Short mmCIF file of C-alpha atoms in Angstrom, two decimals:
data_model
loop_
_atom_site.label_atom_id
_atom_site.label_comp_id
_atom_site.label_asym_id
_atom_site.label_seq_id
_atom_site.Cartn_x
_atom_site.Cartn_y
_atom_site.Cartn_z
CA GLY A 1 16.41 -6.93 -34.54
CA GLU A 2 12.86 -6.55 -35.55
CA SER A 3 11.40 -3.21 -36.29
CA VAL A 4 9.13 -1.72 -33.67
CA GLY A 5 5.52 -2.80 -34.14
CA LEU A 6 2.50 -0.52 -33.75
CA HIS A 7 0.79 -2.94 -31.36
CA LEU A 8 1.74 -5.86 -29.15
CA PRO A 9 0.77 -9.41 -30.07
CA THR A 10 -1.17 -11.12 -27.29
CA LEU A 11 -0.89 -14.67 -26.04
CA SER A 12 -3.56 -15.94 -23.71
CA VAL A 13 -3.01 -19.14 -21.78
CA GLN A 14 -4.68 -20.95 -18.96
CA GLU A 15 -3.12 -20.93 -15.54
CA GLY A 16 -0.99 -23.99 -15.09
CA ASP A 17 -0.40 -24.45 -18.80
CA ASN A 18 2.94 -23.95 -20.52
CA SER A 19 3.57 -20.80 -22.53
CA ILE A 20 5.81 -20.38 -25.58
CA ILE A 21 6.74 -16.93 -26.71
CA ASN A 22 8.55 -16.52 -29.98
CA CYS A 23 10.92 -13.93 -31.36
CA ALA A 24 12.56 -13.46 -34.76
CA TYR A 25 15.70 -11.46 -35.08
CA SER A 26 17.38 -10.15 -38.21
CA ASN A 27 21.05 -9.43 -37.26
CA SER A 28 23.06 -12.51 -37.91
CA ALA A 29 25.96 -10.88 -36.10
CA SER A 30 24.11 -10.80 -32.79
CA ASP A 31 25.74 -13.10 -30.31
CA TYR A 32 23.96 -12.48 -27.07
CA PHE A 33 20.26 -12.67 -26.46
CA ILE A 34 18.16 -11.82 -23.45
CA TRP A 35 14.54 -12.20 -22.50
CA TYR A 36 12.93 -9.51 -20.40
CA LYS A 37 9.60 -9.24 -18.60
CA GLN A 38 8.00 -5.88 -18.29
CA GLU A 39 5.07 -5.08 -16.06
CA SER A 40 2.96 -2.01 -16.63
CA GLY A 41 4.77 1.20 -15.74
CA LYS A 42 8.03 -0.53 -14.86
CA GLY A 43 11.46 -1.20 -16.43
CA PRO A 44 12.33 -4.51 -18.01
CA GLN A 45 13.19 -7.30 -15.63
CA PHE A 46 15.80 -9.84 -16.66
CA ILE A 47 14.54 -13.39 -17.11
CA ILE A 48 17.13 -15.45 -18.86
CA ASP A 49 19.95 -15.02 -21.40
CA ILE A 50 21.79 -17.12 -23.92
CA ARG A 51 24.94 -16.79 -25.92
CA SER A 52 25.15 -17.67 -29.58
CA ASN A 53 27.38 -20.69 -28.86
CA MET A 54 24.40 -22.42 -27.14
CA ASP A 55 21.04 -23.49 -28.43
CA LYS A 56 19.26 -24.05 -25.11
CA ARG A 57 19.42 -22.77 -21.65
CA GLN A 58 17.24 -23.52 -18.67
CA GLY A 59 16.34 -21.53 -15.61
CA GLN A 60 13.69 -21.83 -12.96
CA ARG A 61 10.46 -22.59 -14.89
CA VAL A 62 11.92 -20.96 -18.00
CA THR A 63 13.82 -22.23 -21.01
CA VAL A 64 15.28 -20.30 -23.88
CA LEU A 65 15.83 -21.86 -27.25
CA LEU A 66 18.01 -20.36 -29.93
CA ASN A 67 17.98 -21.38 -33.55
CA LYS A 68 20.67 -19.38 -35.34
CA THR A 69 19.94 -20.99 -38.72
CA VAL A 70 16.52 -19.31 -38.93
CA LYS A 71 17.32 -16.49 -36.52
CA HIS A 72 14.67 -17.45 -34.03
CA LEU A 73 14.46 -17.29 -30.27
CA SER A 74 11.77 -18.70 -27.97
CA LEU A 75 10.96 -18.46 -24.39
CA GLN A 76 9.09 -21.32 -22.69
CA ILE A 77 7.42 -20.73 -19.34
CA ALA A 78 6.32 -23.89 -17.51
CA ALA A 79 3.18 -24.03 -15.37
CA THR A 80 2.30 -20.37 -15.87
CA GLN A 81 1.02 -18.46 -12.86
CA PRO A 82 -1.00 -15.21 -12.59
CA GLY A 83 2.19 -13.37 -11.75
CA ASP A 84 3.54 -14.25 -15.19
CA SER A 85 1.16 -11.87 -16.82
CA ALA A 86 3.27 -9.15 -18.42
CA VAL A 87 4.83 -8.09 -21.68
CA TYR A 88 7.82 -10.16 -22.72
CA PHE A 89 10.59 -8.84 -24.89
CA CYS A 90 13.49 -10.50 -26.58
CA ALA A 91 16.61 -8.39 -26.98
CA GLU A 92 19.85 -8.89 -28.89
CA THR A 93 23.29 -7.41 -29.13
CA GLU A 94 26.44 -7.92 -30.97
CA GLY A 95 29.12 -6.68 -28.67
CA GLY A 96 27.84 -7.55 -25.26
CA GLY A 97 28.23 -4.90 -22.65
CA ALA A 98 29.48 -2.00 -24.72
CA ASP A 99 26.63 -1.91 -27.16
CA GLY A 100 22.99 -1.26 -26.49
CA LEU A 101 20.24 -3.79 -27.02
CA THR A 102 17.83 -4.11 -29.96
CA PHE A 103 14.45 -5.13 -28.66
CA GLY A 104 11.85 -7.25 -30.41
CA LYS A 105 8.21 -6.21 -30.69
CA GLY A 106 7.12 -7.77 -27.43
CA THR A 107 4.29 -10.20 -26.57
CA HIS A 108 1.61 -9.54 -24.03
CA LEU A 109 1.10 -12.73 -22.03
CA ILE A 110 -2.29 -13.01 -20.34
CA ILE A 111 -2.97 -15.73 -17.86
CA GLN A 112 -6.53 -16.91 -17.72
CA PRO A 113 -7.70 -18.29 -14.33
CA GLY B 1 22.49 -8.15 -7.52
CA ALA B 2 23.11 -5.05 -9.66
CA VAL B 3 20.63 -2.27 -9.00
CA VAL B 4 19.93 0.78 -11.10
CA SER B 5 17.93 3.62 -9.60
CA GLN B 6 16.10 6.05 -11.89
CA HIS B 7 14.49 9.27 -10.70
CA PRO B 8 11.96 10.71 -11.00
CA SER B 9 9.49 7.95 -11.77
CA ARG B 10 6.95 10.47 -13.06
CA VAL B 11 7.22 14.02 -14.17
CA ILE B 12 4.76 16.47 -15.75
CA CYS B 13 6.19 19.64 -17.29
CA LYS B 14 5.04 22.47 -19.34
CA SER B 15 5.84 22.70 -23.01
CA GLY B 16 9.10 24.59 -23.61
CA THR B 17 10.70 23.68 -20.32
CA SER B 18 13.52 21.21 -19.67
CA VAL B 19 13.45 18.10 -17.56
CA LYS B 20 16.38 16.12 -16.10
CA ILE B 21 16.21 12.45 -15.45
CA GLU B 22 18.82 10.69 -13.34
CA CYS B 23 20.13 7.16 -13.53
CA ARG B 24 22.35 5.78 -10.84
CA SER B 25 24.03 2.41 -10.45
CA LEU B 26 23.80 1.74 -6.73
CA ASP B 27 26.14 -1.17 -6.11
CA PHE B 28 28.44 -1.32 -9.13
CA GLN B 29 30.39 0.95 -11.39
CA ALA B 30 28.69 1.24 -14.72
CA THR B 31 31.19 1.72 -17.48
CA THR B 32 28.43 2.21 -20.01
CA MET B 33 24.88 3.46 -19.61
CA PHE B 34 22.10 3.43 -22.11
CA TRP B 35 18.97 5.44 -22.56
CA TYR B 36 15.82 4.04 -24.18
CA ARG B 37 12.46 5.43 -25.05
CA GLN B 38 9.20 3.53 -25.12
CA PHE B 39 5.89 4.73 -26.47
CA PRO B 40 2.68 3.08 -25.26
CA LYS B 41 2.24 -0.54 -26.40
CA GLN B 42 5.48 -0.44 -28.22
CA SER B 43 8.98 -1.79 -27.80
CA LEU B 44 12.02 -0.08 -26.28
CA MET B 45 14.14 1.94 -28.70
CA LEU B 46 17.71 2.72 -27.94
CA MET B 47 18.38 6.46 -27.91
CA ALA B 48 21.98 6.78 -26.89
CA THR B 49 24.95 5.14 -25.31
CA SER B 50 27.12 6.96 -22.83
CA ASN B 51 30.49 6.12 -21.37
CA GLU B 52 31.87 7.87 -18.28
CA GLY B 53 33.85 10.92 -19.15
CA SER B 54 33.14 10.96 -22.90
CA LYS B 55 30.42 12.20 -25.24
CA ALA B 56 27.35 10.10 -25.75
CA THR B 57 26.78 8.27 -28.95
CA TYR B 58 23.32 8.88 -30.32
CA GLU B 59 21.23 6.55 -32.48
CA GLN B 60 20.17 7.70 -35.89
CA GLY B 61 17.22 10.08 -35.72
CA VAL B 62 17.76 11.09 -32.08
CA GLU B 63 18.48 14.77 -31.70
CA LYS B 64 21.55 15.20 -29.54
CA ASP B 65 20.78 18.88 -28.85
CA LYS B 66 17.33 17.95 -27.60
CA PHE B 67 18.30 14.98 -25.49
CA LEU B 68 21.39 15.96 -23.55
CA ILE B 69 23.25 13.16 -21.95
CA ASN B 70 25.91 13.53 -19.21
CA HIS B 71 27.82 10.65 -17.76
CA ALA B 72 29.99 12.46 -15.24
CA SER B 73 30.87 9.50 -13.02
CA LEU B 74 30.80 5.68 -13.11
CA THR B 75 27.59 5.64 -11.10
CA LEU B 76 25.53 8.50 -12.55
CA SER B 77 24.18 9.40 -16.01
CA THR B 78 21.62 12.07 -16.66
CA LEU B 79 19.28 12.67 -19.55
CA THR B 80 17.93 16.19 -20.04
CA VAL B 81 14.98 16.69 -22.39
CA THR B 82 15.37 20.29 -23.48
CA SER B 83 12.51 22.47 -24.63
CA ALA B 84 10.09 19.69 -24.20
CA HIS B 85 7.05 19.33 -26.42
CA PRO B 86 4.00 17.11 -26.09
CA GLU B 87 5.47 14.67 -28.66
CA ASP B 88 8.38 14.13 -26.27
CA SER B 89 5.92 12.54 -23.79
CA SER B 90 7.10 8.96 -23.37
CA PHE B 91 8.49 6.41 -21.03
CA TYR B 92 12.25 6.83 -20.68
CA ILE B 93 14.34 4.02 -19.31
CA CYS B 94 18.01 3.81 -18.50
CA SER B 95 20.20 0.73 -18.39
CA ALA B 96 23.70 0.09 -17.17
CA SER B 97 26.37 -2.49 -17.89
CA LEU B 98 29.78 -3.29 -16.70
CA GLY B 99 30.94 -3.02 -20.26
CA GLU B 100 31.96 -6.66 -20.23
CA PRO B 101 30.54 -9.12 -22.75
CA TYR B 102 27.69 -11.37 -21.67
CA TYR B 103 27.40 -9.82 -18.19
CA GLY B 104 23.89 -8.54 -18.84
CA TYR B 105 22.23 -5.24 -18.53
CA THR B 106 20.39 -3.83 -15.54
CA PHE B 107 17.46 -1.51 -16.14
CA GLY B 108 16.05 1.31 -14.15
CA SER B 109 12.37 1.52 -13.26
CA GLY B 110 11.70 4.11 -15.92
CA THR B 111 10.46 7.73 -16.00
CA ARG B 112 7.03 8.63 -17.29
CA LEU B 113 7.32 12.05 -18.90
CA THR B 114 4.18 14.02 -19.73
CA VAL B 115 4.52 17.29 -21.46
CA VAL B 116 1.43 19.51 -21.32
#
């Protein structure tokens, strides 16, 4: 995965708009990817996951896209709400279950009223 | 759904003392537990992986004598920060998995450690 950054990128969107958060990963052997939401002072909360044999997966208001060719992952949040304000991390792993996760830098999503 | 309980949520300790953090899987047996560390405005970094009944595997650069991990049962793992120093102040988060591929990972709520 990506190296840890010294600061978090910020994405500011208007309430009701769609948000797209991007993530690049470096390990071509990774086969399981997860998006997490983290609110201040709390642990990561699972949003959606995708296996490497898929390129798109949809959940409630969220969609994850995986492009293995360029090692890129994105999270789309539809009709953002104030409660979506948080830091979003992508995470990857090779083995699934037995191996820990490598987290991306994170993106701070701010919802403007 | 799977729940992981982490305790304490906050702890302040004096430099040179040791602190123990507990991580429990409440409604499932966690074959594997993981410990992460997170500095302010940064990402989570994996510190170690522990399997019940065996020694933990530490990531490169993590001192195993400083961060003692015990995984005595399928529902409990502990992280002890020994001889804590101010630079050990951080947010520590545990995670648990069933050890099966693609089943996901459940995270605890984290422990804010402040060493003064």
